[in-house]
Amino acid sequence: MLNYKHLHYFWVVAKEGSITRAAERLGVAVQTISGQLGLLERQLGKALFNNQGRGLVLSDAGRKALAYADQIFLLGEQLEEALQHDGDDAILRLRVGISDGIPKLLAYRLLNQVSAMPGDVRLICDEGEFENLLAELALHRLDVVLTDRPAPVGSNLKVFSTHLGEFPTALFATAPLSERYGSGFPDSLARAPLLLPTRHNALRNRIDRWLEENQVAPRIVGEFEDSALLTTFGRGGFGIFPAPLALAAQLASEYDARPIGALDGVSEHIYAISNERRIRHPAVEVLCRAAPQPAAAGEL
């Protein structure tokens, strides 16, 4: 039977990156950890670490073992919390994967619905690429994924998609860029510096089509996989950037950015993808039922 004390030592070493730091964290001798790691490796029949300079790096087997150890010790933490609370006082965890392509302010607005639930709710948020998050969801390491597209049709994954909303999009800019390019929109965008999502993002195709239909050719100065990084560059005045109109007030107060024109017919679509279960997570149910209403297309 697997020795979970040995596994815990392995887990701490993997997190700390060295046996010495792990020993300091655990308050045990270096030799103790080293010896018990050796016992674990012999039991599993695999080397869990490779030497790299003065440090250790996980082997292929070590990376696989770490993924399982993460889940084991997360469950242990949940067990302790469950036994420390009675009845309605138990903590309800919602493990959310947030696709790197959707606006983080919009994700916050959606997830804020969950915080209003009665009882103690804890959000555990992870960000990543669409395909990786779906894989984590399929392994039940996530309860729900927020993304800009539904789950692919015909896949072997037993998941289903809920459309949370359609959010009309506009172009935003800092005051100097807004004053320069806001008048005469959209013709004013000719040669204007523009920041866009990469072509992996579903919104990018809609914006490209809008630019083509309106016969304007801006100067694309940046493409970003991560929407938060795109907005950060926009905040710094690097270029004009797209964002949902529903976030106009927040972008004005937090980023000092103002809308210079609506992208008629272009919307940000947000989906919640969850596992196909008969009894669904109560927080996922709240999220899917209480999605906020999008702003009107002409709201500028």
Short mmCIF file of C-alpha atoms in Angstrom, two decimals, residues 63-269:
data_model
loop_
_atom_site.label_atom_id
_atom_site.label_comp_id
_atom_site.label_asym_id
_atom_site.label_seq_id
_atom_site.Cartn_x
_atom_site.Cartn_y
_atom_site.Cartn_z
CA ARG A 63 5.07 15.16 -13.14
CA LYS A 64 2.37 12.50 -13.36
CA ALA A 65 2.75 11.65 -9.67
CA LEU A 66 2.59 15.35 -8.73
CA ALA A 67 -0.76 15.77 -10.51
CA TYR A 68 -2.22 12.95 -8.43
CA ALA A 69 -0.56 14.19 -5.23
CA ASP A 70 -2.12 17.62 -5.74
CA GLN A 71 -5.56 16.03 -5.83
CA ILE A 72 -4.86 13.74 -2.87
CA PHE A 73 -3.74 16.54 -0.56
CA LEU A 74 -6.50 18.86 -1.76
CA LEU A 75 -9.00 16.17 -0.78
CA GLY A 76 -7.23 15.84 2.57
CA GLU A 77 -7.64 19.56 3.17
CA GLN A 78 -11.31 19.35 2.20
CA LEU A 79 -11.78 16.41 4.58
CA GLU A 80 -10.35 18.40 7.51
CA GLU A 81 -12.56 21.39 6.70
CA ALA A 82 -15.67 19.21 6.32
CA LEU A 83 -15.15 17.63 9.74
CA GLN A 84 -14.50 21.00 11.37
CA HIS A 85 -17.85 22.38 10.19
CA ASP A 86 -21.35 21.13 10.85
CA GLY A 87 -24.30 21.08 8.47
CA ASP A 88 -24.87 24.36 6.68
CA ASP A 89 -21.53 25.79 7.86
CA ALA A 90 -19.53 23.53 5.51
CA ILE A 91 -17.41 25.28 2.88
CA LEU A 92 -18.67 24.97 -0.69
CA ARG A 93 -15.77 25.02 -3.15
CA LEU A 94 -16.15 26.01 -6.78
CA ARG A 95 -13.11 25.17 -8.91
CA VAL A 96 -13.25 27.38 -12.00
CA GLY A 97 -11.11 27.31 -15.12
CA ILE A 98 -11.03 30.68 -16.89
CA SER A 99 -10.00 30.70 -20.53
CA ASP A 100 -7.17 33.16 -21.10
CA GLY A 101 -9.10 34.73 -23.98
CA ILE A 102 -12.08 36.11 -22.06
CA PRO A 103 -11.98 39.50 -20.27
CA LYS A 104 -11.11 39.00 -16.61
CA LEU A 105 -13.39 41.84 -15.50
CA LEU A 106 -16.25 40.01 -17.21
CA ALA A 107 -15.29 36.74 -15.52
CA TYR A 108 -15.33 38.56 -12.18
CA ARG A 109 -18.79 39.98 -12.89
CA LEU A 110 -20.11 36.51 -13.72
CA LEU A 111 -18.52 34.78 -10.74
CA ASN A 112 -19.68 37.52 -8.38
CA GLN A 113 -23.12 35.90 -8.66
CA VAL A 114 -21.76 32.91 -6.78
CA SER A 115 -20.51 35.00 -3.85
CA ALA A 116 -24.12 35.94 -3.02
CA MET A 117 -24.98 32.31 -2.25
CA PRO A 118 -25.81 31.53 1.39
CA GLY A 119 -23.08 29.87 3.41
CA ASP A 120 -19.32 29.86 3.05
CA VAL A 121 -18.27 29.72 -0.64
CA ARG A 122 -14.66 29.49 -1.75
CA LEU A 123 -13.62 30.15 -5.35
CA ILE A 124 -10.54 28.35 -6.66
CA CYS A 125 -9.68 29.90 -10.03
CA ASP A 126 -7.23 28.65 -12.62
CA GLU A 127 -6.41 30.24 -15.97
CA GLY A 128 -5.24 28.47 -19.10
CA GLU A 129 -5.81 27.54 -22.70
CA PHE A 130 -9.19 26.22 -23.81
CA GLU A 131 -8.06 22.65 -24.61
CA ASN A 132 -6.08 22.27 -21.36
CA LEU A 133 -8.99 23.48 -19.24
CA LEU A 134 -11.37 21.03 -20.94
CA ALA A 135 -8.96 18.20 -20.15
CA GLU A 136 -8.88 19.27 -16.48
CA LEU A 137 -12.68 19.42 -16.46
CA ALA A 138 -12.94 15.92 -17.94
CA LEU A 139 -10.71 14.63 -15.13
CA HIS A 140 -13.01 16.34 -12.59
CA ARG A 141 -10.23 18.64 -11.44
CA LEU A 142 -12.49 21.59 -12.32
CA ASP A 143 -16.20 22.09 -11.74
CA VAL A 144 -16.78 24.56 -14.58
CA VAL A 145 -14.88 26.31 -17.38
CA LEU A 146 -15.66 29.87 -18.47
CA THR A 147 -14.72 30.37 -22.10
CA ASP A 148 -15.56 32.19 -25.33
CA ARG A 149 -16.83 29.14 -27.23
CA PRO A 150 -18.94 26.03 -26.56
CA ALA A 151 -17.45 22.57 -26.14
CA PRO A 152 -16.63 20.99 -29.53
CA VAL A 153 -19.40 18.91 -31.08
CA GLY A 154 -18.67 15.21 -31.52
CA SER A 155 -15.87 15.02 -28.96
CA ASN A 156 -15.58 12.12 -26.54
CA LEU A 157 -15.78 14.48 -23.55
CA LYS A 158 -18.96 14.11 -21.50
CA VAL A 159 -19.46 17.82 -20.94
CA PHE A 160 -22.14 20.30 -21.92
CA SER A 161 -22.18 24.04 -22.59
CA THR A 162 -24.44 26.79 -21.24
CA HIS A 163 -24.53 30.14 -23.03
CA LEU A 164 -24.17 32.76 -20.28
CA GLY A 165 -24.56 35.82 -22.43
CA GLU A 166 -23.74 37.86 -25.48
CA PHE A 167 -21.91 41.10 -24.70
CA PRO A 168 -21.73 43.80 -27.41
CA THR A 169 -18.17 45.01 -28.00
CA ALA A 170 -16.66 48.45 -28.58
CA LEU A 171 -13.19 49.86 -29.14
CA PHE A 172 -11.67 51.66 -26.15
CA ALA A 173 -8.66 53.94 -25.80
CA THR A 174 -6.88 56.25 -23.39
CA ALA A 175 -7.74 59.96 -23.58
CA PRO A 176 -4.96 60.99 -26.04
CA LEU A 177 -5.81 58.18 -28.49
CA SER A 178 -9.53 58.76 -28.05
CA GLU A 179 -9.19 62.45 -28.91
CA ARG A 180 -7.09 61.62 -31.97
CA TYR A 181 -9.14 58.74 -33.41
CA GLY A 182 -12.62 59.11 -31.89
CA SER A 183 -13.96 61.70 -34.34
CA GLY A 184 -15.24 60.30 -37.64
CA PHE A 185 -15.38 56.69 -36.39
CA PRO A 186 -14.97 54.19 -38.03
CA ASP A 187 -13.11 55.92 -40.89
CA SER A 188 -10.78 57.43 -38.29
CA LEU A 189 -9.35 53.96 -37.63
CA ALA A 190 -7.33 54.04 -40.85
CA ARG A 191 -3.70 53.47 -39.77
CA ALA A 192 -4.72 53.79 -36.10
CA PRO A 193 -2.74 51.57 -33.67
CA LEU A 194 -4.92 48.59 -32.78
CA LEU A 195 -4.49 45.80 -30.22
CA LEU A 196 -6.28 42.52 -30.97
CA PRO A 197 -6.69 39.01 -29.57
CA THR A 198 -4.77 36.30 -31.40
CA ARG A 199 -6.59 34.22 -34.00
CA HIS A 200 -7.18 31.47 -31.41
CA ASN A 201 -9.79 33.77 -29.86
CA ALA A 202 -13.34 33.53 -31.26
CA LEU A 203 -13.74 37.32 -31.00
CA ARG A 204 -10.83 37.94 -33.39
CA ASN A 205 -12.68 36.55 -36.44
CA ARG A 206 -15.68 38.76 -35.71
CA ILE A 207 -13.50 41.88 -35.44
CA ASP A 208 -11.61 41.03 -38.65
CA ARG A 209 -14.92 40.62 -40.46
CA TRP A 210 -16.17 43.98 -39.10
CA LEU A 211 -13.00 45.76 -40.26
CA GLU A 212 -13.37 44.24 -43.72
CA GLU A 213 -17.05 45.16 -43.98
CA ASN A 214 -16.34 48.76 -42.94
CA GLN A 215 -13.33 48.96 -45.27
CA VAL A 216 -10.93 50.29 -42.66
CA ALA A 217 -7.34 49.17 -42.29
CA PRO A 218 -5.86 50.00 -38.89
CA ARG A 219 -2.24 49.34 -37.98
CA ILE A 220 -2.17 46.21 -35.79
CA VAL A 221 0.56 46.86 -33.22
CA GLY A 222 -0.04 43.89 -30.91
CA GLU A 223 -1.77 40.50 -30.71
CA PHE A 224 -2.36 38.83 -27.35
CA GLU A 225 -3.45 35.38 -26.21
CA ASP A 226 -4.25 36.71 -22.75
CA SER A 227 -7.04 39.29 -22.59
CA ALA A 228 -5.72 40.79 -19.34
CA LEU A 229 -2.36 41.50 -20.99
CA LEU A 230 -4.12 43.04 -23.99
CA THR A 231 -6.07 45.37 -21.69
CA THR A 232 -2.90 46.26 -19.77
CA PHE A 233 -1.19 47.38 -22.98
CA GLY A 234 -4.32 49.33 -23.88
CA ARG A 235 -4.27 51.03 -20.49
CA GLY A 236 -0.71 52.10 -21.14
CA GLY A 237 -1.71 53.83 -24.37
CA PHE A 238 0.00 51.34 -26.64
CA GLY A 239 -3.07 51.12 -28.86
CA ILE A 240 -6.86 51.04 -29.20
CA PHE A 241 -8.36 47.83 -27.81
CA PRO A 242 -11.68 45.90 -27.88
CA ALA A 243 -13.73 45.25 -24.73
CA PRO A 244 -17.37 44.57 -23.82
CA LEU A 245 -19.56 47.66 -23.48
CA ALA A 246 -20.83 46.20 -20.20
CA LEU A 247 -17.42 47.03 -18.72
CA ALA A 248 -17.35 50.68 -19.85
CA ALA A 249 -17.77 52.10 -16.33
CA GLN A 250 -15.06 49.88 -14.87
CA LEU A 251 -12.65 50.59 -17.73
CA ALA A 252 -13.19 54.33 -17.23
CA SER A 253 -12.58 54.25 -13.47
CA GLU A 254 -9.82 51.62 -13.30
CA TYR A 255 -8.05 52.03 -16.65
CA ASP A 256 -8.90 55.63 -17.58
CA ALA A 257 -10.13 54.31 -20.94
CA ARG A 258 -13.17 55.49 -22.86
CA PRO A 259 -15.15 53.96 -25.74
CA ILE A 260 -14.49 55.53 -29.13
CA GLY A 261 -17.04 53.52 -31.10
CA ALA A 262 -19.21 50.41 -31.02
CA LEU A 263 -18.42 47.42 -33.22
CA ASP A 264 -21.95 46.84 -34.52
CA GLY A 265 -22.71 43.14 -34.79
CA VAL A 266 -19.57 42.12 -32.83
CA SER A 267 -20.18 40.52 -29.44
CA GLU A 268 -18.23 38.62 -26.82
CA HIS A 269 -19.94 35.27 -26.17
#
